[in-house]
C-alpha atoms as a printed R data frame, in Angstrom:
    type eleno elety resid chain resno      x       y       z
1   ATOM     1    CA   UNK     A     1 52.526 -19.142   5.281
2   ATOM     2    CA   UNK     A     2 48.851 -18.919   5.065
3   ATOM     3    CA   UNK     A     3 46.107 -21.055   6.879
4   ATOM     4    CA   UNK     A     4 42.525 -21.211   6.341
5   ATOM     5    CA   UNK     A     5 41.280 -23.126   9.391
6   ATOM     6    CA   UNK     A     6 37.168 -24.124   9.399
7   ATOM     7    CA   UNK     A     7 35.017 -24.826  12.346
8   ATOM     8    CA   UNK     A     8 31.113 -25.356  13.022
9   ATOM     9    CA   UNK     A     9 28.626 -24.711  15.276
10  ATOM    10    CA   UNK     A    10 25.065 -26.542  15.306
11  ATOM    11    CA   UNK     A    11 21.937 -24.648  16.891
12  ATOM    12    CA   UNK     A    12 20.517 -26.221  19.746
13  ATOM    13    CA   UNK     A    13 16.567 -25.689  18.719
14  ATOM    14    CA   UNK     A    14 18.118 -27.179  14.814
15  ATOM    15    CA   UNK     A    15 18.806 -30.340  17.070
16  ATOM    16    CA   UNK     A    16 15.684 -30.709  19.265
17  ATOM    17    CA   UNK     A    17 13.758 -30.308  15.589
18  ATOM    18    CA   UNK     A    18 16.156 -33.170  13.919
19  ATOM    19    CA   UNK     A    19 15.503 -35.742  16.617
20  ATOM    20    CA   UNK     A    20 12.046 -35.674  15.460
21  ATOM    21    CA   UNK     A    21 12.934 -36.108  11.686
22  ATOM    22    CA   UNK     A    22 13.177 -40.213   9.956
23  ATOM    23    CA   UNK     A    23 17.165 -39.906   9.325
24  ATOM    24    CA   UNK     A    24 17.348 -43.109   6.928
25  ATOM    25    CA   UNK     A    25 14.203 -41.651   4.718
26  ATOM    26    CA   UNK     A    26 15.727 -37.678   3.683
27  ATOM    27    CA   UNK     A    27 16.171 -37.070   0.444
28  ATOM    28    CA   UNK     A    28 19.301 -34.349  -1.129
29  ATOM    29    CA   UNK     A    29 16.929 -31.831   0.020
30  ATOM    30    CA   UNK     A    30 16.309 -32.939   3.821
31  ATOM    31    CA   UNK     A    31 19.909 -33.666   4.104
32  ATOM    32    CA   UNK     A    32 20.406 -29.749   3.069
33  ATOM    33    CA   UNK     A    33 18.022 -28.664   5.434
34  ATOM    34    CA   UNK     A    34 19.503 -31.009   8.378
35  ATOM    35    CA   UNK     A    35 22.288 -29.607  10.673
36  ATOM    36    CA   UNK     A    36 21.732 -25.601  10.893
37  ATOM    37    CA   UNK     A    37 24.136 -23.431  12.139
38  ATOM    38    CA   UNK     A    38 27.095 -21.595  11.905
39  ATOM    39    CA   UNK     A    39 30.548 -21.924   9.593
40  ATOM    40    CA   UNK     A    40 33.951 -20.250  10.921
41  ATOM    41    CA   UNK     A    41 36.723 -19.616   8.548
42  ATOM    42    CA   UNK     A    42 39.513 -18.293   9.810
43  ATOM    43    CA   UNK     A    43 42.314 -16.439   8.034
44  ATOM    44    CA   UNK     A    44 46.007 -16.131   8.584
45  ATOM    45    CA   UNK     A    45 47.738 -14.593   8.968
46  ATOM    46    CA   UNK     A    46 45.089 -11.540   7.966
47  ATOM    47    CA   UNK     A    47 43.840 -12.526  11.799
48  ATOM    48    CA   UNK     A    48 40.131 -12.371   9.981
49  ATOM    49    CA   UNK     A    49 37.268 -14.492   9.470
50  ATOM    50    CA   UNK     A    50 34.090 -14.827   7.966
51  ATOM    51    CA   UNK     A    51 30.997 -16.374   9.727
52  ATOM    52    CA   UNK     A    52 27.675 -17.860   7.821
53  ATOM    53    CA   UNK     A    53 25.139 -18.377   9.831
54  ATOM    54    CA   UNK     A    54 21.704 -19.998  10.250
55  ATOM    55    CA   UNK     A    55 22.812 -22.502   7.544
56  ATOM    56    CA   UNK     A    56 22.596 -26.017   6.855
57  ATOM    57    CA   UNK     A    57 26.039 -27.443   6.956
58  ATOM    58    CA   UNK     A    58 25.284 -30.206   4.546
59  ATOM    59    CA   UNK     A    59 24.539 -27.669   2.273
60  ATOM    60    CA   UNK     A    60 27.509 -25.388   2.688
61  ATOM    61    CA   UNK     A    61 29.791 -28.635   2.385
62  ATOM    62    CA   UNK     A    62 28.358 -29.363  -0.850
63  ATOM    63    CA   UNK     A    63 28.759 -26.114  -2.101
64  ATOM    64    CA   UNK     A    64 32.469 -25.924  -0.688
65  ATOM    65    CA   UNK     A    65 32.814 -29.128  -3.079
66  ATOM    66    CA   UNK     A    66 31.200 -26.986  -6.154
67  ATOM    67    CA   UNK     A    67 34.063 -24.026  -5.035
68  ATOM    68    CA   UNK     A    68 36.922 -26.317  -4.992
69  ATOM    69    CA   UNK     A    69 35.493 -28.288  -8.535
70  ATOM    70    CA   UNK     A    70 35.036 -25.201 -10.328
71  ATOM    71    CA   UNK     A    71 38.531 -23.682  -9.718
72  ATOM    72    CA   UNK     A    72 39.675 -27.149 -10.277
73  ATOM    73    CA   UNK     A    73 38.212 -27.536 -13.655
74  ATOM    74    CA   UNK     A    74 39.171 -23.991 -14.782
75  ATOM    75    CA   UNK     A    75 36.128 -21.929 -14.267
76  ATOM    76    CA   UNK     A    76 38.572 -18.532 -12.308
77  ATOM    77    CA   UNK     A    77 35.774 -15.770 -12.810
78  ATOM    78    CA   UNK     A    78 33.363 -14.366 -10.160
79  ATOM    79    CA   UNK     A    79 31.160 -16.840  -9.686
80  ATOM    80    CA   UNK     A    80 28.721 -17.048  -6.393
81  ATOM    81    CA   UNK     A    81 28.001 -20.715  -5.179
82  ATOM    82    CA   UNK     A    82 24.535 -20.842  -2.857
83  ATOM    83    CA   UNK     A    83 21.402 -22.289  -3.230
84  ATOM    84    CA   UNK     A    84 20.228 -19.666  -0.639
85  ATOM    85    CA   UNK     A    85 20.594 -16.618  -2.454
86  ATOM    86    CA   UNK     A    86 19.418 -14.452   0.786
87  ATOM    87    CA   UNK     A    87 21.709 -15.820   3.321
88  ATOM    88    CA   UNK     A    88 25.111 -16.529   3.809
89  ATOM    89    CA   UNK     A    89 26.506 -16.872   0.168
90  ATOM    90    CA   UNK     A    90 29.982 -16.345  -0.839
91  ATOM    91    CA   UNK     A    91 31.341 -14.704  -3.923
92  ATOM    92    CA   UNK     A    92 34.658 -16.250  -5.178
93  ATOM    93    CA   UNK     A    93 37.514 -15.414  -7.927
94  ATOM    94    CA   UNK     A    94 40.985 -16.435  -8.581
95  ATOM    95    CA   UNK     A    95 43.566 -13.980 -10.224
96  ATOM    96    CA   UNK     A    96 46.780 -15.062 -11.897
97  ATOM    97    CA   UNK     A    97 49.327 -15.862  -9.561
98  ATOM    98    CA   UNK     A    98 47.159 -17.293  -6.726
99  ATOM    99    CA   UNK     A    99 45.369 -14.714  -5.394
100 ATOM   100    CA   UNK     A   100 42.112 -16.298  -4.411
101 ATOM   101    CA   UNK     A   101 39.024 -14.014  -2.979
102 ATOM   102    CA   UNK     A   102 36.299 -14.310  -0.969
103 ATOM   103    CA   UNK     A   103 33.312 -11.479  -0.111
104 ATOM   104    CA   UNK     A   104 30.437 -12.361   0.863
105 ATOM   105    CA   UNK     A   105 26.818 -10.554   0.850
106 ATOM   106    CA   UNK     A   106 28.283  -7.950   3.943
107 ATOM   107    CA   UNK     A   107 31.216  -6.857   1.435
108 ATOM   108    CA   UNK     A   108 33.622  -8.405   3.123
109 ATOM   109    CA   UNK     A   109 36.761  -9.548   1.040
110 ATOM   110    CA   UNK     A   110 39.319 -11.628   1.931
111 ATOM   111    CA   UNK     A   111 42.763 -12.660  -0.227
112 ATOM   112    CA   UNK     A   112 44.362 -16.020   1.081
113 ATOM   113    CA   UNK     A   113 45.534 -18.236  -0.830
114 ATOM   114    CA   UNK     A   114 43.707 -20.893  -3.508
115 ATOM   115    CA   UNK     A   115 45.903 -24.109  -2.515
116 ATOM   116    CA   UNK     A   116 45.485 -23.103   1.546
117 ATOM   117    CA   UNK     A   117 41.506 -22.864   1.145
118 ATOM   118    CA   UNK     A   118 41.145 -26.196  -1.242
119 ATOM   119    CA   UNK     A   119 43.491 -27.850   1.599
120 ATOM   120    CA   UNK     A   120 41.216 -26.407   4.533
121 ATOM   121    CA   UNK     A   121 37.798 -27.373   2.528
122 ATOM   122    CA   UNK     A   122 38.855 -31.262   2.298
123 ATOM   123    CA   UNK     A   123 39.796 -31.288   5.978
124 ATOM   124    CA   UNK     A   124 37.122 -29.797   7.063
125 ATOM   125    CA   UNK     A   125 34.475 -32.034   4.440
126 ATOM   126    CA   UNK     A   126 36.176 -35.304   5.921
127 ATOM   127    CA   UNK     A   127 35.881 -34.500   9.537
128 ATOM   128    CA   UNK     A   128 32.746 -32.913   9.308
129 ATOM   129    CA   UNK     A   129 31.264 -35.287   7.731
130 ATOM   130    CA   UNK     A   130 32.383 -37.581  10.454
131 ATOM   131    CA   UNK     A   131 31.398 -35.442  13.578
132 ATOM   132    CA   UNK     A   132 28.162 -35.266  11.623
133 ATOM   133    CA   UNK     A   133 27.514 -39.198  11.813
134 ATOM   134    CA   UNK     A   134 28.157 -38.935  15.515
135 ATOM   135    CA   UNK     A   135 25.918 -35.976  16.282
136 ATOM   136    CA   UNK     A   136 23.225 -38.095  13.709
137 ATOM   137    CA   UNK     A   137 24.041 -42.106  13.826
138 ATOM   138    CA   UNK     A   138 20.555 -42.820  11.747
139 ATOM   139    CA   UNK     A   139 22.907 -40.722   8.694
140 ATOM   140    CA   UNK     A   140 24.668 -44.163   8.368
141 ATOM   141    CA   UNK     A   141 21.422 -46.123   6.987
142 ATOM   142    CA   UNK     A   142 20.572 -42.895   4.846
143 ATOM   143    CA   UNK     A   143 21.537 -43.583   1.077
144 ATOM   144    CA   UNK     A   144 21.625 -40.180   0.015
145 ATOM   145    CA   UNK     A   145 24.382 -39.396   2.997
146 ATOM   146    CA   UNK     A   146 26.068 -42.665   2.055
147 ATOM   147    CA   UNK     A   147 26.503 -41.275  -1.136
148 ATOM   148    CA   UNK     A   148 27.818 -37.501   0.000
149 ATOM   149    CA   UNK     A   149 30.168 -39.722   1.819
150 ATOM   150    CA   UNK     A   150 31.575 -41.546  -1.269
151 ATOM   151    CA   UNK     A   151 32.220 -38.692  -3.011
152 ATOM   152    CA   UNK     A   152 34.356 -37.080  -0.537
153 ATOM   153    CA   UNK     A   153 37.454 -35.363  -1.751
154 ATOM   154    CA   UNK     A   154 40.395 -38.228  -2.639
């Protein structure tokens, strides 16, 4: 059976400069920005992984939504999902019979499969988003959070 497992890591200096930031007031764009770090995704059994790093986790979260959406609506071509084209994006496809692949800007390419990642991507989106309002309680007054939040995976 295959697993796609997905952890994060958030920079230390990325946290001494969001203490000084006005949680409640960021807009889509702030929230983006907030959070820097790294993303793990693990693959098994391939015993690989992939690592972005020096990104905003917000941002990668929403774009792991846009992945899952796309395939979801039909959309099974190449298609790259990153609003930071120089760092850290991923290139996905599916092929007929499941076979779902990742490669990101290194060449790296990984085949797991479509229903493992989606299932991996809503864990991780819930309890990230979670850890996240730990790590930042002022997220809970912030509006635009609030609304990331209600339009978590079902």
């Amino acid at each position: 059976m295959q697993e796609v497992i997905f952890d994060f890591s958030l920079s230390l200096s990325a946290l001494e400069k969001d203490k000084k930031l006005k949680l409640k007031e960021l807009d889509l764009w702030g929230l983006k920005a907030l959070a820097e770090g790294k993303i793990f995704i693990f693959f098994e059994p391939q015993r690989t992984y992939l690592i972005l790093d020096e990104i905003g986790i917000i941002d990668y979260l929403i774009q792991f939504r846009s992945v899952i959406s796309s395939v979801d609506s039909g959309i099974h071509e190449t298609f790259s999902v990153s609003s930071d084209y120089y760092n850290g994006s991923l290139t996905y496809s599916l092929k007929a019979g499941g076979g779902f692949f990742i490669r990101d800007d290194w060449g790296v390419k990984i085949k797991t499969n479509y229903y493992a990642f989606k299932k991996a991507v809503k864990k991780f989106d819930k309890d990230t988003m979670q850890e996240l309002l730990l790590i930042y309680p002022g997220l809970a007054e912030n509006k635009n959070f609030q609304e990331l939040l209600a339009h978590q995976f079902s």
